[in-house]
Amino acid sequence: MEVISKPEPYDAIVVGSGATGGVAAWRLTEGGLRVLVLEAGPALKGGHSTYGSQGTNMMRQVFRHFFSDRQRVQETHPGYWESNPDLFVDDKDNPYTHPKDQPYHWIRGRHVGGRSHTWGGVCLRFSNYELKSSSRDGWGEDWPISTEDLSPHYEGLERFFAVHGSREGLEQLPDGAFVEARPLTSGEQVMKKVVEEKFGRRMFISRGIRARRHHEKGEKFTKLSSPGTTLAAANATGRLTLQTDAVVSRVLVDPNTGMASGVEYVDRESGERREARAKLVFLCASTIESVRILMSSKDANHPEGLGGASGVLGRGLMDHISSNNWFFMPDVPDEPGHELLGSDSILIPRWVNVGSDKQPFMRGFGMWGGIQRMPIPGFLRRKRGIALGFLCAMGEALPNPDSRLVLDENVKDRWGLPVPHLACRWMENDLAVAKAGREAAIEMITAAGGVMATLPDLLHTPLIGEFMKGLDDLSNRSPPGLFVHEVGGARMGSNPKSSVVDPHCRVWDAPNVYVTDGACWVSSGWQNPTLTEMAITARAAAHAVATLRGEEPAKVVAA
């Protein structure tokens, strides 16, 4: 991929190279546009130097835990202990603030591919239960789009990534264009029988990508990552330019036209400020970063930042409220050889507040997990020869206007930019959803013969035992941010007085700026967000290409 050293005119600038940035680059270049992708971090070499190995990663993790304080936030995420810690940011160089009584765990990766390198690969569609939830319970607003609007873009992505799954005919979890479903383990079959016969709920193998978080032999990057998939497809068009080490500070807006002319960025190594120009700007920097860029894009016409005229910019920051429930099944032997992958896991989709079911709280939760798939080396296991499992309850958090992001002008990052101040808290309804989800998980696990356990019950961790106990306590009810499903802050809508972007993700204040990552979300749903974020991005890219061509955007569908 070409790397530039000076500003040039482009058709589109894409800020960020992760899951959504990769899709934007792919769809825009496929549509014939010359695209510049700006990535705040460095390029990765791929292979062992990027993903490491179980042994070398463990040595890095333990060393940094004891001898460095530069990843104190990052190491609170379980995925940190399953990956190369170099795939997570340095907290000292990338600070943020939050109220003392409202902890927020912002988990990040700043490099080409971003968090797509540590993505699990679960791919779930949203239904109109999520997109039109306000019409059912009266909280907040409906999304200005429906699952029918996203369906062709979901399908294009499912085919591109070869998503595995079974067709279940559930209204609350739409089917997709799947290749054959993966098999359940014997322990998962035991649980499925109990869940469906005793509780009348549905359980099946998850929908997702069958790819490891480490590269396969002969490949530089995993098939979960954008460098191994969408960015590679964009690069193959010959119309992609990638600029690394470009920390975008703000969007540049022409005061005469009201349209964006490009972006300003800081060179990560030299600190030099530079500009890049284009006809379109796609913000795909991740939820919090994209909102930060909008807020920093202040001028005489936008004193509250680009998109700030509505008064809702930065408001409605959400994450899933979740609980991990660990257990073992003493009567079920272990089955070596299974992996925990996007499509090799289990799913119990939302059943509460669906159809005639009514619960004393709004929205709901679903379950994701696995049995006999625990990625734990044998020498660390306390329970050997029997099935280990976990079941994670993923609860929808309500959009709360008081959970918000503002700029902290008193604290600067390494590049002199004001950092986000994240004031996000769980509401009473969120806590009720989490409590119900945990109780339901324990009820099903116990009925299937499982015995509840903690991480210290299952693992030998002689050096970091107390720390792992702390992680286990965090996972029982995760604080905002820790589940890494953060969305909101620049929500889409049909009215510029109550939203930041329109139904095609264009900023009302400057309609050639698209915000297509999680920032544009109206509500969180209970499902893993990545597939929907990518579908929203693909839809916006189709709209942008059609608009530049002078075509009717409404008639454009995904390939």
C-alpha positions as a printed NumPy array, in Angstrom:
array([[  0.   ,   0.   ,   0.   ],
       [  1.355,   3.407,  -0.984],
       [  2.316,   5.767,   1.837],
       [  2.191,   9.514,   1.157],
       [  4.286,  12.277,   2.659],
       [  2.406,  15.366,   1.459],
       [ -1.25 ,  16.38 ,   1.02 ],
       [ -2.892,  15.491,  -2.298],
       [ -6.489,  15.789,  -3.518],
       [ -8.556,  12.621,  -3.106],
       [-12.169,  11.674,  -3.672],
       [-12.515,  10.471,  -0.084],
       [-10.586,  10.422,   3.173],
       [-11.294,   7.567,   5.572],
       [-10.172,   8.205,   9.157],
       [ -9.342,   4.878,  10.787],
       [ -8.345,   1.506,   9.374],
       [-10.198,  -0.92 ,  11.628],
       [-13.395,  -2.856,  10.962],
       [-15.444,   0.085,   9.644],
       [-12.522,   1.941,   8.067],
       [-11.63 ,  -1.185,   6.122],
       [-15.189,  -1.568,   4.823],
       [-15.372,   2.116,   3.859],
       [-12.067,   1.868,   1.963],
       [-13.168,  -1.339,   0.229],
       [-16.6  ,  -0.137,  -0.851],
       [-15.444,   3.347,  -1.875],
       [-12.497,   2.124,  -3.954],
       [-14.683,  -0.594,  -5.446],
       [-17.034,   2.225,  -6.5  ],
       [-14.206,   3.908,  -8.403],
       [-13.109,   6.53 ,  -5.842],
       [ -9.529,   7.422,  -4.997],
       [ -9.325,   6.917,  -1.243],
       [ -6.83 ,   8.045,   1.383],
       [ -6.961,   6.098,   4.652],
       [ -5.437,   7.919,   7.627],
       [ -4.368,   5.69 ,  10.515],
       [ -3.201,   7.171,  13.833],
       [ -0.79 ,   4.34 ,  14.549],
       [  1.955,   2.446,  12.737],
       [  1.787,  -0.288,  10.14 ],
       [  2.192,  -3.871,  11.364],
       [  4.514,  -6.407,   9.758],
       [  2.124,  -9.278,  10.243],
       [  2.985, -12.835,  11.163],
       [  4.714, -13.697,  14.415],
       [  5.899, -10.132,  15.018],
       [  2.271,  -8.947,  15.133],
       [  0.472, -11.833,  16.838],
       [  3.291, -13.404,  18.841],
       [  2.854, -16.831,  20.406],
       [  1.219, -18.061,  23.578],
       [  4.555, -18.267,  25.392],
       [  6.052, -14.961,  24.261],
       [  2.785, -13.119,  24.798],
       [  2.481, -14.454,  28.324],
       [  6.011, -13.312,  29.115],
       [  5.233,  -9.814,  27.813],
       [  1.963,  -9.647,  29.742],
       [  3.448, -10.711,  33.073],
       [  6.525,  -8.495,  32.659],
       [  4.433,  -5.408,  31.906],
       [  2.034,  -6.156,  34.748],
       [  4.878,  -6.152,  37.292],
       [  7.342,  -3.688,  35.819],
       [  5.321,  -1.161,  33.821],
       [  2.3  ,   1.009,  34.469],
       [  1.735,   1.857,  30.819],
       [ -1.16 ,  -0.569,  30.193],
       [ -3.041,  -0.517,  33.481],
       [ -6.405,   0.025,  31.763],
       [ -5.758,  -2.316,  28.85 ],
       [ -4.794,  -5.242,  31.065],
       [ -8.224,  -5.216,  32.738],
       [ -9.736,  -6.631,  29.548],
       [ -9.701, -10.461,  29.31 ],
       [ -8.705, -10.285,  25.639],
       [ -5.441,  -8.644,  26.658],
       [ -4.399, -11.939,  28.272],
       [ -5.221, -13.907,  25.113],
       [ -3.257, -11.708,  22.681],
       [ -0.005,  -9.929,  22.043],
       [ -0.157,  -6.932,  24.434],
       [  1.425,  -4.824,  21.687],
       [ -2.013,  -4.873,  20.019],
       [ -3.283,  -2.642,  22.848],
       [ -2.417,   1.026,  23.38 ],
       [ -0.008,   2.632,  25.776],
       [ -2.277,   4.271,  28.378],
       [  0.301,   6.925,  29.248],
       [  0.559,   8.23 ,  25.676],
       [ -3.194,   7.937,  25.166],
       [ -4.843,   9.245,  28.337],
       [ -8.479,  10.088,  28.992],
       [-10.356,  11.16 ,  32.093],
       [-13.548,  10.188,  33.916],
       [-15.29 ,  11.114,  37.175],
       [-13.766,   9.376,  40.193],
       [-17.059,   7.672,  40.986],
       [-17.747,   6.634,  37.37 ],
       [-14.888,   4.427,  36.141],
       [-14.663,   3.869,  32.408],
       [-12.38 ,   1.263,  30.794],
       [-11.467,   2.418,  27.29 ],
       [ -9.848,  -0.52 ,  25.478],
       [ -8.024,   0.448,  22.284],
       [ -5.617,  -0.585,  19.56 ],
       [ -3.825,   2.136,  17.54 ],
       [ -2.224,   0.586,  14.479],
       [ -3.292,  -0.444,  10.985],
       [ -6.292,  -2.708,  11.521],
       [ -7.1  ,  -1.339,  14.984],
       [ -9.188,  -3.627,  17.152],
       [-10.049,  -5.883,  14.216],
       [ -6.883,  -7.814,  15.18 ],
       [ -8.472,  -8.737,  18.519],
       [-12.09 ,  -9.047,  17.305],
       [-13.842, -12.323,  18.112],
       [-15.638, -12.565,  14.759],
       [-19.226, -13.08 ,  16.015],
       [-21.593, -11.732,  13.322],
       [-25.189, -11.05 ,  14.4  ],
       [-27.788,  -8.995,  12.556],
       [-29.998,  -6.491,  14.316],
       [-33.764,  -6.898,  14.172],
       [-36.481,  -4.284,  14.34 ],
       [-36.842,  -5.187,  18.023],
       [-33.595,  -3.207,  18.434],
       [-33.952,  -0.634,  15.645],
       [-37.546,   0.25 ,  16.53 ],
       [-37.421,  -0.383,  20.283],
       [-38.655,   3.087,  21.234],
       [-41.981,   2.361,  19.531],
       [-42.381,  -0.595,  21.887],
       [-41.336,   0.868,  25.22 ],
       [-41.271,   4.648,  24.709],
       [-37.647,   5.204,  25.727],
       [-35.477,   7.4  ,  23.513],
       [-35.968,   7.367,  19.757],
       [-36.262,   4.774,  17.022],
       [-33.462,   4.42 ,  14.52 ],
       [-34.369,   6.161,  11.231],
       [-33.514,   2.922,   9.379],
       [-34.875,  -0.613,   9.57 ],
       [-33.402,  -4.078,   9.22 ],
       [-34.733,  -4.074,   5.648],
       [-32.495,  -1.08 ,   4.865],
       [-29.456,  -2.95 ,   6.149],
       [-30.307,  -6.4  ,   4.799],
       [-28.517,  -6.209,   1.402],
       [-25.402,  -4.807,   3.079],
       [-25.476,  -7.492,   5.768],
       [-25.664, -10.061,   3.003],
       [-22.733,  -8.616,   1.086],
       [-20.566,  -8.786,   4.213],
       [-21.71 , -12.277,   5.191],
       [-20.756, -13.568,   1.758],
       [-17.424, -11.708,   1.768],
       [-16.425, -13.111,   5.184],
       [-18.05 , -16.545,   4.628],
       [-20.066, -16.308,   7.843],
       [-21.105, -19.678,   9.291],
       [-24.521, -20.141,  10.838],
       [-27.87 , -21.911,  10.888],
       [-31.159, -20.491,   9.713],
       [-33.476, -20.385,  12.732],
       [-36.405, -18.256,  11.54 ],
       [-36.325, -15.983,  14.589],
       [-37.903, -12.548,  14.329],
       [-35.559, -11.149,  17.013],
       [-32.38 , -12.381,  15.246],
       [-32.746, -12.294,  11.44 ],
       [-31.141, -15.051,   9.382],
       [-28.418, -14.268,   6.879],
       [-26.483, -15.595,   3.917],
       [-24.615, -18.323,   5.796],
       [-22.329, -21.151,   4.858],
       [-22.833, -24.389,   6.787],
       [-23.137, -24.115,  10.548],
       [-20.345, -25.413,  12.745],
       [-21.012, -28.343,  15.13 ],
       [-21.698, -28.121,  18.852],
       [-19.399, -29.854,  21.322],
       [-20.797, -32.707,  23.442],
       [-21.059, -30.398,  26.463],
       [-22.916, -27.802,  24.401],
       [-25.325, -30.493,  23.218],
       [-26.102, -31.313,  26.856],
       [-26.846, -27.651,  27.564],
       [-28.895, -27.207,  24.381],
       [-31.21 , -30.061,  25.38 ],
       [-31.828, -28.5  ,  28.803],
       [-32.228, -24.938,  27.528],
       [-34.773, -25.911,  24.892],
       [-36.716, -28.65 ,  26.695],
       [-36.757, -27.268,  30.249],
       [-36.854, -23.526,  29.548],
       [-38.395, -23.309,  26.091],
       [-35.595, -21.065,  24.805],
       [-33.448, -21.454,  21.708],
       [-29.774, -22.337,  21.716],
       [-27.606, -22.951,  18.662],
       [-24.103, -22.6  ,  17.346],
       [-23.142, -18.974,  16.944],
       [-22.995, -17.034,  13.696],
       [-19.571, -15.806,  12.808],
       [-16.288, -16.102,  10.979],
       [-14.255, -19.262,  11.427],
       [-10.856, -17.645,  11.746],
       [ -8.309, -17.653,  14.547],
       [ -7.066, -14.477,  16.182],
       [ -3.611, -15.576,  15.066],
       [ -2.547, -15.708,  11.435],
       [ -2.677, -19.023,   9.605],
       [  0.392, -20.551,   8.001],
       [  1.322, -18.67 ,   4.852],
       [ -0.728, -15.591,   5.787],
       [  0.513, -12.321,   7.266],
       [ -2.766, -11.329,   8.91 ],
       [ -5.742, -13.108,  10.405],
       [ -8.962, -13.266,   8.395],
       [-10.677, -11.394,  11.226],
       [ -8.545,  -8.312,  10.626],
       [ -9.079,  -5.564,   8.078],
       [ -5.497,  -5.845,   6.693],
       [ -6.231,  -9.481,   5.88 ],
       [ -9.635,  -8.799,   4.316],
       [-11.262,  -5.469,   3.46 ],
       [ -8.111,  -3.348,   3.273],
       [ -6.51 ,  -6.003,   1.097],
       [ -9.549,  -5.909,  -1.201],
       [ -9.378,  -2.11 ,  -1.345],
       [ -5.668,  -2.206,  -2.092],
       [ -6.277,  -4.628,  -4.968],
       [ -8.297,  -1.94 ,  -6.786],
       [ -5.214,   0.256,  -7.145],
       [ -7.149,   3.233,  -5.774],
       [ -6.111,   3.03 ,  -2.107],
       [ -3.467,   5.127,  -0.379],
       [ -2.641,   4.418,   3.266],
       [ -1.002,   7.029,   5.477],
       [  0.123,   5.696,   8.843],
       [  1.122,   7.676,  11.964],
       [ -1.514,  10.318,  11.174],
       [ -3.394,  11.397,  14.327],
       [ -6.415,  13.301,  12.991],
       [ -7.158,  16.38 ,  15.074],
       [-10.144,  17.915,  13.271],
       [-12.25 ,  18.139,  10.134],
       [-11.606,  21.218,   7.978],
       [-14.779,  23.025,   6.865],
       [-14.972,  25.693,   4.159],
       [-16.786,  28.658,   5.787],
       [-18.19 ,  29.744,   2.42 ],
       [-19.764,  26.446,   1.371],
       [-20.298,  24.77 ,   4.748],
       [-18.774,  21.605,   3.292],
       [-15.723,  19.744,   4.56 ],
       [-12.573,  20.248,   2.523],
       [-10.443,  17.66 ,   4.305],
       [ -8.846,  17.013,   7.69 ],
       [ -5.915,  18.199,   9.773],
       [ -3.661,  15.619,  11.375],
       [ -0.542,  15.431,  13.535],
       [  2.409,  13.308,  12.47 ],
       [  2.779,  10.761,  15.284],
       [  6.575,  10.79 ,  15.153],
       [  7.504,  14.404,  14.37 ],
       [  4.512,  16.261,  15.843],
       [  4.192,  18.246,  12.6  ],
       [  0.671,  19.364,  11.68 ],
       [ -0.449,  18.527,   8.161],
       [ -3.589,  18.647,   6.042],
       [ -5.189,  16.25 ,   3.584],
       [ -7.915,  17.29 ,   1.128],
       [-10.82 ,  15.352,  -0.382],
       [-14.412,  15.656,  -1.575],
       [-15.683,  13.332,   1.183],
       [-14.652,  12.509,   4.732],
       [-15.586,   9.22 ,   6.436],
       [-15.039,   9.139,  10.204],
       [-14.37 ,   5.499,  11.148],
       [-11.914,   6.152,  13.96 ],
       [-14.008,   4.228,  16.565],
       [-16.89 ,   5.632,  18.595],
       [-15.058,   7.827,  21.093],
       [-12.346,   8.977,  18.683],
       [-14.867,  10.004,  16.017],
       [-16.854,  12.045,  18.542],
       [-13.612,  13.607,  19.775],
       [-12.742,  14.672,  16.218],
       [-16.195,  16.205,  15.687],
       [-15.969,  18.103,  18.98 ],
       [-12.482,  19.37 ,  18.101],
       [-13.712,  20.685,  14.721],
       [-14.766,  24.057,  16.099],
       [-14.981,  27.278,  14.141],
       [-17.126,  30.412,  14.034],
       [-20.024,  28.507,  12.456],
       [-19.652,  25.467,  14.734],
       [-18.739,  26.752,  18.206],
       [-19.744,  23.449,  19.82 ],
       [-17.936,  21.363,  17.23 ],
       [-19.037,  19.931,  13.916],
       [-22.473,  18.393,  14.472],
       [-22.893,  20.209,  17.77 ],
       [-25.802,  22.445,  16.714],
       [-28.381,  19.901,  17.912],
       [-27.003,  19.842,  21.452],
       [-26.772,  16.029,  21.435],
       [-23.174,  15.641,  20.23 ],
       [-21.353,  13.538,  22.81 ],
       [-24.542,  12.414,  24.562],
       [-25.93 ,   8.88 ,  24.757],
       [-22.633,   7.001,  25.131],
       [-23.429,   3.308,  25.669],
       [-21.808,  -0.106,  26.139],
       [-23.276,  -3.511,  26.863],
       [-23.731,  -4.333,  30.523],
       [-22.512,  -7.888,  30.818],
       [-21.556, -10.662,  33.193],
       [-19.255, -13.615,  32.516],
       [-20.373, -16.765,  34.284],
       [-17.679, -19.467,  34.573],
       [-18.482, -23.089,  35.343],
       [-17.37 , -26.698,  35.012],
       [-19.38 , -29.819,  34.214],
       [-18.064, -32.692,  36.412],
       [-20.049, -35.351,  34.528],
       [-18.917, -34.267,  31.045],
       [-15.374, -35.214,  29.922],
       [-13.224, -32.595,  28.267],
       [-12.844, -32.704,  24.484],
       [ -9.442, -31.354,  23.393],
       [ -9.081, -29.754,  19.993],
       [-12.004, -27.319,  20.049],
       [-11.38 , -23.609,  19.647],
       [-13.387, -20.576,  20.678],
       [-13.982, -18.775,  17.371],
       [-16.669, -16.487,  16.01 ],
       [-18.657, -19.383,  14.597],
       [-17.391, -21.942,  17.1  ],
       [-19.272, -20.779,  20.172],
       [-22.853, -20.891,  21.417],
       [-25.692, -18.411,  21.306],
       [-28.943, -18.115,  23.236],
       [-30.665, -15.159,  21.566],
       [-32.794, -12.615,  23.368],
       [-36.116, -14.026,  24.529],
       [-37.274, -11.444,  27.1  ],
       [-39.604,  -8.644,  25.978],
       [-40.067, -10.445,  22.674],
       [-43.546, -11.3  ,  21.434],
       [-45.882, -11.913,  24.363],
       [-43.076, -12.138,  26.933],
       [-43.018,  -9.14 ,  29.262],
       [-40.457,  -8.368,  31.945],
       [-40.361,  -5.58 ,  34.568],
       [-37.56 ,  -3.806,  32.684],
       [-37.079,  -2.386,  29.207],
       [-35.117,  -4.061,  26.391],
       [-33.317,  -7.314,  27.162],
       [-30.27 ,  -9.542,  26.918],
       [-28.85 , -12.525,  25.059],
       [-26.219, -15.133,  25.891],
       [-22.914, -16.023,  24.248],
       [-20.419, -18.611,  25.43 ],
       [-18.771, -21.947,  24.918],
       [-18.169, -25.316,  26.552],
       [-14.993, -27.365,  26.025],
       [-13.536, -24.414,  24.109],
       [-11.571, -22.646,  26.832],
       [ -8.236, -21.321,  25.467],
       [ -6.362, -22.254,  28.679],
       [ -3.058, -24.197,  28.558],
       [ -3.268, -27.498,  30.405],
       [ -0.605, -26.578,  32.972],
       [ -2.744, -23.616,  34.109],
       [ -5.924, -25.649,  34.638],
       [ -7.064, -26.604,  38.102],
       [ -9.888, -28.738,  36.687],
       [ -8.457, -31.284,  34.269],
       [-10.265, -33.889,  32.228],
       [-13.707, -32.285,  32.625],
       [-15.588, -29.743,  30.558],
       [-15.039, -26.082,  31.374],
       [-17.401, -23.418,  30.106],
       [-18.586, -19.865,  30.312],
       [-21.842, -18.123,  29.504],
       [-21.822, -14.363,  29.054],
       [-25.043, -12.42 ,  29.455],
       [-24.963,  -9.403,  27.11 ],
       [-27.484,  -6.784,  28.228],
       [-28.755,  -3.773,  26.302],
       [-28.055,  -0.483,  28.071],
       [-30.529,   2.331,  27.534],
       [-29.355,   5.471,  25.714],
       [-28.902,   7.964,  28.534],
       [-28.342,  11.619,  27.583],
       [-26.394,  12.098,  30.823],
       [-23.863,   9.441,  29.818],
       [-21.638,  11.546,  27.67 ],
       [-18.284,  12.57 ,  26.282],
       [-16.827,  16.076,  26.53 ],
       [-13.318,  17.36 ,  25.816],
       [-11.012,  17.769,  28.789],
       [ -9.008,  20.844,  27.815],
       [ -6.829,  20.496,  30.921],
       [ -5.35 ,  17.143,  29.891],
       [ -3.502,  16.593,  26.621],
       [ -2.279,  13.442,  24.951],
       [  1.248,  12.943,  23.674],
       [  0.405,  15.001,  20.579],
       [ -1.001,  17.981,  22.44 ],
       [ -4.65 ,  17.195,  21.726],
       [ -7.327,  17.549,  24.44 ],
       [ -8.505,  14.151,  25.615],
       [-12.031,  12.77 ,  26.05 ],
       [-13.675,  13.02 ,  29.456],
       [-16.054,  10.059,  29.732],
       [-18.917,  10.394,  32.192],
       [-20.886,   7.196,  31.697],
       [-22.942,   5.294,  34.265],
       [-25.408,   2.441,  34.402],
       [-29.059,   3.309,  34.942],
       [-31.404,   1.363,  37.226],
       [-32.927,  -0.352,  34.204],
       [-29.467,  -1.44 ,  33.02 ],
       [-28.729,  -2.954,  36.427],
       [-32.059,  -4.79 ,  36.372],
       [-31.25 ,  -6.218,  32.936],
       [-27.811,  -7.346,  34.163],
       [-29.276,  -8.978,  37.282],
       [-31.883, -10.862,  35.257],
       [-29.252, -11.96 ,  32.737],
       [-26.923, -13.315,  35.402],
       [-29.745, -15.136,  37.187],
       [-30.923, -16.69 ,  33.911],
       [-27.399, -17.838,  33.051],
       [-26.868, -19.446,  36.457],
       [-30.281, -21.122,  36.275],
       [-29.512, -22.714,  32.89 ],
       [-25.946, -23.717,  33.812],
       [-27.09 , -25.382,  37.032],
       [-29.957, -27.195,  35.318],
       [-27.49 , -28.607,  32.773],
       [-25.302, -30.07 ,  35.547],
       [-22.78 , -27.257,  35.64 ],
       [-21.087, -26.017,  38.802],
       [-20.488, -22.28 ,  39.075],
       [-16.873, -21.25 ,  39.553],
       [-14.57 , -18.239,  39.586],
       [-11.458, -17.765,  37.471],
       [ -9.205, -18.537,  40.484],
       [-11.206, -21.778,  40.926],
       [-10.321, -22.798,  37.369],
       [ -6.804, -21.394,  36.904],
       [ -3.381, -21.712,  38.507],
       [ -2.124, -18.121,  38.542],
       [  0.638, -18.072,  41.175],
       [  2.168, -14.73 ,  40.156],
       [ -0.969, -12.755,  39.413],
       [ -3.583, -14.538,  41.487],
       [ -4.915, -11.452,  43.233],
       [ -5.036,  -9.548,  39.956],
       [ -6.998, -12.369,  38.278],
       [ -9.438, -12.363,  41.19 ],
       [ -9.934,  -8.662,  40.527],
       [-10.596,  -9.394,  36.847],
       [-13.155, -11.99 ,  37.869],
       [-14.908,  -9.454,  40.08 ],
       [-14.979,  -6.967,  37.174],
       [-16.438,  -9.561,  34.822],
       [-19.372, -10.276,  37.129],
       [-20.804,  -6.9  ,  36.126],
       [-18.563,  -5.072,  33.724],
       [-18.086,  -1.301,  34.119],
       [-18.823,   0.84 ,  31.047],
       [-16.267,   0.377,  28.29 ],
       [-14.844,  -2.954,  29.404],
       [-17.003,  -5.024,  27.063],
       [-15.527,  -2.986,  24.162],
       [-18.929,  -2.513,  22.524],
       [-19.068,   1.256,  23.027],
       [-21.51 ,   3.092,  20.754],
       [-23.355,   6.42 ,  20.594],
       [-22.409,  10.075,  20.917],
       [-23.238,  11.21 ,  17.365],
       [-26.556,   9.503,  16.816],
       [-28.403,   9.341,  13.529],
       [-31.945,  10.624,  13.13 ],
       [-34.511,  12.17 ,  10.817],
       [-34.431,  15.603,  12.463],
       [-31.307,  17.791,  12.687],
       [-32.634,  19.268,  15.944],
       [-32.333,  15.933,  17.75 ],
       [-29.507,  14.109,  15.973],
       [-25.976,  14.593,  14.646],
       [-26.154,  12.645,  11.388],
       [-28.949,  11.872,   8.926],
       [-30.233,   8.362,   8.039],
       [-27.288,   7.921,   5.627],
       [-24.816,   8.945,   8.378],
       [-24.062,  12.385,   6.907],
       [-23.405,  15.145,   9.433],
       [-26.299,  17.593,   9.168],
       [-23.857,  20.517,   9.519],
       [-21.593,  19.313,   6.678],
       [-23.263,  16.657,   4.512],
       [-20.063,  15.455,   2.841],
       [-18.873,  14.141,   6.233],
       [-20.05 ,  10.618,   7.064],
       [-19.831,   9.103,  10.577],
       [-20.289,   5.357,  10.187],
       [-18.692,   3.644,  13.185],
       [-20.478,   3.068,  16.496],
       [-20.73 ,   6.812,  17.164],
       [-23.821,   7.105,  14.94 ],
       [-25.815,   4.532,  16.911],
       [-29.173,   5.396,  18.472],
       [-29.361,   2.438,  20.862],
       [-27.057,  -0.452,  21.696],
       [-29.122,  -3.589,  21.158],
       [-27.841,  -6.748,  22.856],
       [-25.956,  -8.198,  19.889],
       [-22.265,  -7.896,  19.093],
       [-22.061,  -4.611,  17.155],
       [-19.293,  -5.128,  14.576],
       [-21.323,  -6.66 ,  11.73 ],
       [-23.958,  -3.93 ,  12.035],
       [-21.293,  -1.212,  12.167],
       [-19.814,  -2.609,   8.958],
       [-23.246,  -2.867,   7.291],
       [-24.024,   0.756,   8.182],
       [-20.657,   1.741,   6.695],
       [-21.274,  -0.227,   3.486],
       [-24.686,   1.415,   3.112],
       [-23.203,   4.898,   3.635],
       [-20.405,   4.182,   1.146],
       [-22.957,   3.104,  -1.483],
       [-24.814,   6.36 ,  -0.877],
       [-21.615,   8.417,  -1.173],
       [-20.536,   6.758,  -4.418],
       [-23.983,   7.188,  -5.949],
       [-24.126,  10.835,  -4.88 ],
       [-20.768,  11.627,  -6.479],
       [-21.909,   9.897,  -9.654],
       [-25.155,  11.854,  -9.688],
       [-27.224,   8.679,  -9.341],
       [-30.295,   8.062,  -7.21 ],
       [-28.849,   6.863,  -3.856],
       [-32.122,   5.269,  -2.763],
       [-31.913,   2.815,  -5.658],
       [-28.396,   1.651,  -4.835],
       [-28.004,  -1.747,  -3.151],
       [-24.941,  -3.7  ,  -2.13 ],
       [-23.264,  -6.034,  -4.578]])
